[in-house]
CSV table of C-alpha atoms in Angstrom, one decimal:
chain,number,residue,atom,x,y,z
A,22,HIS,CA,60.6,-7.9,79.8
A,23,LYS,CA,63.7,-8.7,77.7
A,24,TYR,CA,65.8,-8.2,80.2
A,25,ALA,CA,63.5,-10.9,82.1
A,26,LEU,CA,64.8,-13.1,79.3
A,27,PHE,CA,68.4,-12.3,78.9
A,28,VAL,CA,68.3,-13.7,82.9
A,29,LEU,CA,66.4,-16.8,82.1
A,30,THR,CA,68.2,-17.9,79.5
A,31,ALA,CA,71.7,-16.5,81.5
A,32,LEU,CA,70.7,-19.2,84.0
A,33,ASP,CA,71.8,-22.5,82.9
A,34,PRO,CA,70.5,-25.1,85.8
A,35,ASP,CA,73.2,-27.1,84.3
A,36,ASP,CA,75.9,-25.4,84.8
A,37,PRO,CA,77.6,-27.0,87.9
A,38,GLU,CA,78.6,-23.0,89.1
A,39,PHE,CA,75.5,-22.3,88.9
A,40,VAL,CA,74.7,-24.6,90.9
A,41,ARG,CA,77.1,-24.8,93.4
A,42,GLN,CA,75.9,-20.8,94.4
A,43,LEU,CA,72.5,-21.7,94.4
A,44,LEU,CA,73.4,-24.2,97.0
A,45,ARG,CA,76.0,-22.1,99.2
A,46,PRO,CA,74.3,-21.0,102.0
A,47,ALA,CA,73.6,-17.2,102.4
A,48,GLU,CA,76.9,-16.8,105.6
A,49,ILE,CA,79.5,-18.3,103.0
A,50,LYS,CA,78.1,-15.6,100.5
A,51,GLU,CA,77.9,-13.4,103.6
A,52,ASP,CA,81.6,-14.0,104.2
A,53,VAL,CA,82.8,-13.8,100.4
A,54,ASN,CA,81.5,-10.6,99.3
A,55,LEU,CA,83.2,-9.7,103.6
A,56,MET,CA,86.5,-11.0,102.1
A,57,SER,CA,86.3,-9.2,98.2
A,58,HIS,CA,85.1,-5.9,99.9
A,59,LYS,CA,88.4,-6.0,102.3
A,60,LYS,CA,90.0,-7.4,99.7
A,61,ARG,CA,89.6,-4.2,97.7
A,62,VAL,CA,89.9,-2.0,100.7
A,63,SER,CA,93.2,-2.9,101.3
A,64,LEU,CA,94.9,-3.2,97.9
A,65,ILE,CA,93.8,1.0,98.2
A,66,LEU,CA,95.8,1.8,101.7
A,67,LYS,CA,98.9,-0.2,100.4
A,68,SER,CA,98.3,2.1,96.9
A,69,ASP,CA,100.7,5.1,96.4
A,70,LEU,CA,98.0,7.5,94.7
A,71,PHE,CA,96.3,6.9,98.0
A,72,ARG,CA,98.4,7.3,100.4
A,73,LYS,CA,99.7,10.6,98.3
A,74,GLU,CA,95.9,11.9,98.3
A,75,LEU,CA,95.8,11.7,101.8
A,76,GLU,CA,98.7,13.4,103.1
A,77,GLU,CA,97.7,16.2,100.9
A,78,VAL,CA,94.8,16.5,102.2
A,79,ILE,CA,95.9,16.3,105.9
A,80,GLN,CA,98.7,18.6,104.9
A,81,SER,CA,97.1,21.4,103.3
A,82,GLN,CA,93.9,21.6,106.0
A,83,MET,CA,96.4,22.2,109.0
A,84,LYS,CA,98.8,25.0,107.3
A,85,SER,CA,95.6,26.3,106.2
A,86,GLY,CA,94.3,26.1,109.1
A,87,GLU,CA,90.3,26.9,108.2
A,88,PHE,CA,89.1,25.1,111.1
A,89,PRO,CA,91.6,25.0,113.4
A,90,GLY,CA,89.1,22.5,115.9
A,91,LEU,CA,90.3,19.0,114.3
A,92,SER,CA,93.8,19.5,114.4
A,93,THR,CA,93.1,16.9,116.9
A,94,SER,CA,91.2,14.6,114.5
A,95,LEU,CA,93.6,15.1,111.6
A,96,LEU,CA,96.8,14.9,114.1
A,97,SER,CA,95.1,11.2,114.3
A,98,LEU,CA,94.3,10.6,111.0
A,99,GLN,CA,97.8,11.5,110.8
A,100,HIS,CA,98.7,8.5,112.6
A,101,ILE,CA,96.7,6.3,111.0
A,102,SER,CA,98.3,7.4,107.7
A,103,ASP,CA,101.2,6.4,108.9
A,104,MET,CA,99.8,2.9,110.0
A,105,PHE,CA,98.6,1.8,107.3
A,106,VAL,CA,100.4,2.6,104.2
A,107,SER,CA,103.7,3.7,105.5
A,108,ALA,CA,106.5,2.4,103.4
A,109,PRO,CA,108.6,0.2,104.7
A,110,GLY,CA,111.4,1.5,106.1
A,111,LYS,CA,109.7,5.1,106.4
A,112,GLN,CA,109.7,6.6,109.8
A,113,PRO,CA,105.9,7.9,110.8
A,114,SER,CA,105.2,11.6,111.2
A,115,SER,CA,105.5,13.1,114.9
A,116,GLY,CA,102.6,13.5,116.9
A,117,GLY,CA,102.0,15.1,120.4
A,118,GLY,CA,102.8,11.8,121.7
A,119,PHE,CA,105.8,10.1,121.8
A,120,SER,CA,106.2,7.4,119.9
A,121,LYS,CA,109.0,7.7,117.1
A,122,GLY,CA,107.4,5.5,114.6
A,123,GLY,CA,109.3,1.6,115.0
A,124,GLY,CA,107.7,-1.4,115.1
A,125,VAL,CA,103.7,-1.4,116.7
A,126,ILE,CA,104.2,-3.0,119.8
A,127,PRO,CA,101.6,-5.8,120.5
A,128,ILE,CA,98.4,-4.7,122.7
A,129,ASN,CA,97.1,-7.9,123.9
A,130,ASP,CA,100.6,-9.8,124.4
A,131,LEU,CA,99.6,-12.5,127.5
A,132,ARG,CA,101.0,-15.6,126.7
A,133,GLY,CA,101.3,-19.0,127.5
A,134,GLY,CA,101.4,-19.2,131.6
A,135,THR,CA,100.5,-15.9,132.1
A,136,VAL,CA,97.2,-15.9,130.5
A,137,ALA,CA,96.7,-18.9,132.9
A,138,ALA,CA,97.9,-16.7,135.5
A,139,TYR,CA,94.5,-14.0,134.7
A,140,PRO,CA,90.6,-14.4,135.4
A,141,ARG,CA,89.2,-13.8,132.3
A,142,ASN,CA,87.4,-10.5,133.7
A,143,GLU,CA,90.7,-8.9,134.7
A,144,ARG,CA,93.0,-10.0,131.0
A,145,MET,CA,90.1,-8.2,129.2
A,146,LEU,CA,90.5,-5.1,131.6
A,147,ARG,CA,94.4,-5.0,130.8
A,148,CYS,CA,93.2,-4.9,127.6
A,149,LYS,CA,90.9,-2.0,127.5
A,150,LEU,CA,93.6,-0.3,129.6
A,151,ALA,CA,96.1,-0.4,127.4
A,152,SER,CA,94.1,0.0,123.9
A,153,VAL,CA,93.7,3.2,126.0
A,154,HIS,CA,97.2,4.1,126.8
A,155,ARG,CA,96.9,3.9,123.1
A,156,LEU,CA,94.7,5.3,121.9
A,157,ILE,CA,95.9,8.4,124.4
A,158,ASP,CA,99.3,9.0,122.2
A,159,LEU,CA,97.2,8.5,119.0
A,160,PHE,CA,95.6,11.7,120.0
A,161,GLY,CA,98.7,13.4,121.0
A,162,TRP,CA,97.7,14.1,124.6
A,163,SER,CA,100.5,12.0,125.7
A,164,THR,CA,102.5,15.0,127.4
A,165,ASN,CA,104.5,13.1,130.3
A,166,ILE,CA,104.6,9.8,132.4
A,167,TYR,CA,103.1,11.4,135.1
A,168,THR,CA,99.8,11.6,134.9
A,169,SER,CA,97.5,7.4,135.1
A,170,VAL,CA,95.2,5.9,132.5
A,171,THR,CA,93.6,3.1,135.9
A,172,VAL,CA,90.9,0.9,136.9
A,173,ARG,CA,88.8,-1.2,139.2
A,174,ILE,CA,89.6,-5.2,138.5
A,175,SER,CA,86.2,-5.8,141.1
A,176,ARG,CA,83.7,-3.9,143.4
A,177,ASN,CA,84.6,-6.8,146.0
A,178,HIS,CA,88.5,-6.3,146.1
A,179,GLU,CA,89.6,-2.8,146.4
A,180,HIS,CA,92.6,-3.5,143.4
A,181,PHE,CA,92.8,-2.0,140.7
A,182,LEU,CA,95.3,-1.9,137.4
A,183,ILE,CA,97.8,1.0,137.0
A,184,LYS,CA,100.7,1.9,134.1
A,185,PRO,CA,103.7,1.8,135.4
A,186,LEU,CA,105.8,4.6,135.8
A,187,GLY,CA,108.6,4.6,133.1
A,188,LEU,CA,107.1,3.2,130.5
A,189,LEU,CA,105.1,5.2,127.9
A,190,TYR,CA,102.2,5.8,126.3
A,191,HIS,CA,103.1,3.7,123.7
A,192,GLU,CA,104.9,0.6,124.8
A,193,VAL,CA,101.5,0.3,127.7
A,194,THR,CA,100.8,-3.3,127.1
A,195,ALA,CA,98.6,-5.8,128.8
A,196,SER,CA,101.6,-7.4,130.8
A,197,SER,CA,103.2,-4.8,131.6
A,198,LEU,CA,100.2,-3.2,133.6
A,199,LEU,CA,100.6,-3.4,137.9
A,200,ARG,CA,97.3,-4.6,139.7
A,201,VAL,CA,97.9,-2.2,143.3
A,202,ASP,CA,95.8,-1.9,146.2
A,203,SER,CA,94.0,1.3,147.5
A,204,LYS,CA,97.3,2.4,149.5
A,205,GLY,CA,99.6,1.7,146.3
A,206,GLU,CA,101.2,-1.7,147.2
A,207,VAL,CA,101.9,-3.3,144.4
A,208,TRP,CA,100.2,-7.0,144.5
A,209,ASP,CA,101.2,-8.2,141.3
A,210,GLY,CA,104.2,-6.3,139.5
A,211,GLY,CA,103.2,-7.6,136.0
A,212,SER,CA,105.7,-8.0,133.0
A,213,THR,CA,108.2,-4.8,134.2
A,214,ILE,CA,110.7,-4.6,137.4
A,215,LEU,CA,109.2,-0.4,137.5
A,216,GLY,CA,107.0,0.9,140.0
A,217,ILE,CA,103.6,2.9,140.1
A,218,ASN,CA,104.0,6.7,140.9
A,219,LEU,CA,103.2,6.6,144.1
A,220,SER,CA,101.8,9.8,145.2
A,221,GLY,CA,100.1,10.3,141.2
A,222,TRP,CA,98.4,7.0,142.1
A,223,LEU,CA,97.3,8.5,145.8
A,224,LEU,CA,95.1,11.5,143.8
A,225,HIS,CA,93.1,8.2,141.5
A,226,SER,CA,92.8,5.9,144.7
A,227,SER,CA,91.1,8.8,146.5
A,228,VAL,CA,88.8,9.2,143.8
A,229,PHE,CA,88.5,5.6,144.0
A,230,ALA,CA,87.2,5.7,147.9
A,231,SER,CA,85.1,8.9,147.4
A,232,ARG,CA,83.0,7.5,144.4
A,233,PRO,CA,81.7,3.5,144.8
A,234,ASP,CA,80.2,3.6,141.4
A,235,ILE,CA,83.0,4.9,139.2
A,236,ARG,CA,85.1,1.5,137.6
A,237,CYS,CA,87.6,3.6,135.5
A,238,ILE,CA,89.7,7.2,135.6
A,239,ILE,CA,91.4,8.8,132.8
A,240,HIS,CA,94.1,11.5,133.6
A,241,LEU,CA,94.7,13.4,130.6
A,242,ASP,CA,97.0,17.1,131.8
A,243,THR,CA,97.3,18.6,127.9
A,244,PRO,CA,97.6,22.1,127.8
A,245,ALA,CA,93.7,22.7,127.4
A,246,THR,CA,92.6,21.1,130.9
A,247,ILE,CA,94.6,22.3,132.2
A,248,ALA,CA,94.4,26.1,131.5
A,249,ILE,CA,91.0,25.0,132.2
A,250,SER,CA,92.0,24.0,135.2
A,251,CYS,CA,93.6,27.4,136.2
A,252,MET,CA,90.6,29.7,134.9
A,253,LYS,CA,88.2,31.1,137.6
A,254,SER,CA,85.2,30.0,135.0
A,255,GLY,CA,85.9,26.5,134.8
A,256,LEU,CA,84.7,24.9,131.7
A,257,LEU,CA,81.8,27.4,130.0
A,258,PRO,CA,78.8,25.4,128.8
A,259,ILE,CA,79.2,26.9,125.3
A,260,CYS,CA,79.3,23.8,122.9
A,261,GLN,CA,77.3,20.8,122.5
A,262,GLU,CA,80.9,18.4,124.3
A,263,ALA,CA,80.3,20.5,127.4
A,264,MET,CA,77.5,20.2,127.7
A,265,ILE,CA,77.1,16.4,127.2
A,266,LEU,CA,79.4,15.9,130.4
A,267,GLY,CA,76.7,17.1,132.4
A,268,GLU,CA,77.8,18.6,136.0
A,269,VAL,CA,82.0,19.2,136.6
A,270,SER,CA,83.3,19.5,140.1
A,271,TYR,CA,87.0,21.0,141.2
A,272,PHE,CA,89.0,20.7,143.1
A,273,ALA,CA,91.7,24.1,143.3
A,274,ASP,CA,93.4,23.7,146.6
A,275,TYR,CA,94.8,20.4,145.7
A,276,ASN,CA,99.2,19.8,146.6
A,277,PRO,CA,100.9,16.7,144.9
A,278,ILE,CA,102.3,15.0,148.9
A,279,SER,CA,106.0,15.0,148.8
A,280,MET,CA,107.1,11.3,149.5
A,281,PRO,CA,110.1,11.4,152.0
A,282,MET,CA,113.2,10.5,150.7
A,283,SER,CA,114.9,7.4,151.1
A,284,GLY,CA,117.2,4.5,149.8
A,285,ALA,CA,115.1,3.2,147.7
A,286,PRO,CA,112.1,4.4,145.6
A,287,ALA,CA,108.6,5.4,147.0
A,288,HIS,CA,107.4,3.1,145.2
A,289,SER,CA,109.7,0.4,145.4
A,290,LEU,CA,109.1,0.2,149.1
A,291,SER,CA,108.0,-3.3,150.5
A,292,TYR,CA,104.5,-1.9,153.1
A,293,GLY,CA,105.1,-5.0,154.7
A,294,SER,CA,108.6,-4.5,156.4
A,295,SER,CA,109.0,-3.4,159.4
A,296,ASP,CA,111.9,-0.8,158.2
A,297,ASN,CA,109.2,1.0,156.7
A,298,GLY,CA,106.8,1.5,159.3
A,299,ASP,CA,107.6,4.8,158.9
A,300,PHE,CA,106.9,5.7,155.3
A,301,SER,CA,103.5,3.7,155.5
A,302,HIS,CA,102.7,5.1,157.6
A,303,PHE,CA,103.4,8.5,156.3
A,304,VAL,CA,101.8,7.2,153.2
A,305,THR,CA,98.2,6.2,155.2
A,306,THR,CA,97.9,9.7,156.8
A,307,ALA,CA,98.7,11.4,153.6
A,308,LEU,CA,95.7,9.1,151.8
A,309,MET,CA,93.2,9.8,154.4
A,310,GLU,CA,93.7,13.6,154.7
A,311,GLN,CA,93.6,13.4,150.5
A,312,ARG,CA,90.3,11.5,150.1
A,313,ASP,CA,88.8,13.8,152.8
A,314,LYS,CA,89.4,16.7,150.6
A,315,VAL,CA,88.3,15.0,147.6
A,316,HIS,CA,85.3,13.8,148.2
A,317,GLU,CA,84.2,17.3,149.4
A,318,ALA,CA,85.3,18.4,145.9
A,319,LEU,CA,84.1,15.8,144.0
A,320,GLY,CA,80.5,15.5,144.7
A,321,PRO,CA,78.5,12.5,144.2
A,322,THR,CA,77.7,12.0,139.9
A,323,ALA,CA,79.8,15.0,138.3
A,324,ARG,CA,81.3,12.7,135.3
A,325,ILE,CA,84.8,15.2,134.6
A,326,PHE,CA,86.8,16.5,137.5
A,327,PHE,CA,88.9,19.1,137.1
A,328,VAL,CA,92.4,19.3,139.5
A,329,ARG,CA,93.5,22.9,139.8
A,330,GLY,CA,97.2,22.9,138.0
A,331,ARG,CA,97.2,19.5,136.6
A,332,GLY,CA,94.3,19.0,134.4
A,333,LEU,CA,91.1,17.1,134.5
A,334,PHE,CA,90.2,13.5,135.4
A,335,ALA,CA,87.3,12.2,133.6
A,336,LEU,CA,85.1,9.1,135.4
A,337,GLY,CA,82.9,5.7,134.4
A,338,GLU,CA,81.8,2.9,135.0
A,339,SER,CA,83.4,1.5,132.5
A,340,VAL,CA,86.4,2.2,130.4
A,341,GLU,CA,84.2,2.8,127.4
A,342,GLU,CA,82.4,5.6,129.2
A,343,THR,CA,85.9,6.7,130.8
A,344,TRP,CA,86.3,7.6,127.2
A,345,HIS,CA,83.8,8.9,125.6
A,346,TYR,CA,83.9,11.7,128.6
A,347,ALA,CA,87.6,11.9,128.0
A,348,THR,CA,87.8,12.9,124.0
A,349,ASN,CA,84.5,15.0,124.7
A,350,ALA,CA,86.1,17.0,128.2
A,351,VAL,CA,89.4,18.0,125.5
A,352,VAL,CA,86.8,18.9,122.7
A,353,ALA,CA,85.4,21.4,125.0
A,354,CYS,CA,88.4,23.3,126.6
A,355,GLU,CA,89.6,23.2,123.1
A,356,THR,CA,86.8,24.7,122.2
A,357,GLN,CA,86.5,27.5,125.1
A,358,LEU,CA,90.8,28.4,124.1
A,359,LEU,CA,89.8,28.7,120.8
A,360,LEU,CA,87.4,31.0,121.0
A,361,ALA,CA,89.1,32.8,124.3
A,362,SER,CA,91.2,34.1,121.6
A,363,LEU,CA,89.1,36.1,119.7
């Protein structure tokens, strides 16, 4: 009763502030509360005390080795700490990726005329694919420039998006992605003058041709995934992440296709020119031979495809689903190797 009496006496119906709060729509109140919450979070993230405590937790866990399975998560947390609360002029700590500090390159750099050049669906896929490249670098899985993440733009047209050969994973943007066909011919060169890793693309193309239901492929060749791809036992169902993956396929007889020597890089050759007719025939023949082998090894339902010596290929009907399978597969591989060392 005393509390109710206090509330009634504290509320003055003639107070303009009280009337304004009373008449304010619920959506506005929610936005104001959210802005206040974001402001508090921002102040915490930028505080020196929070940064110091976060660094101490990360360093102590990584040094103790008490939870070795959390190494990837701790590395990601360290990167996030560097991105959000690093002091001006301080270089972020290096992880498994190639990014070594400096400014963050925007993912969606489609501006002006480039926006109108692509349909809305392709613009969205470009941003998603560039984001996946950043995540791979953030998790420390970008071990070289030769692996690729690819996506099928449409089921009606056999065109795909792939990063240019030469860009590091943290440098990939929406506009820099190339649009290629199943043979690797570039239809849209993006914002760079770089070509593609044709030998690597032919393997992606073979998977897409064998599985029309697949729209995205993530290739990861971390030490753990390469080790599992070379084991006779393959990936064992010994943890929850491995069970989530379901059926897993293996390709043990993969031999990289050696591109013939030419005056220009293989990825920059034009298939329409008469001078490169022999090369075009070579690519077509190699692609057909590899497709038959991949189709036989892959199967109709597998979402994880191990290629001996090349790591794993995560497959999905969307970029999000593919990332889900890729992350679980990496954790499963790391867990199996940890158990094997006991």
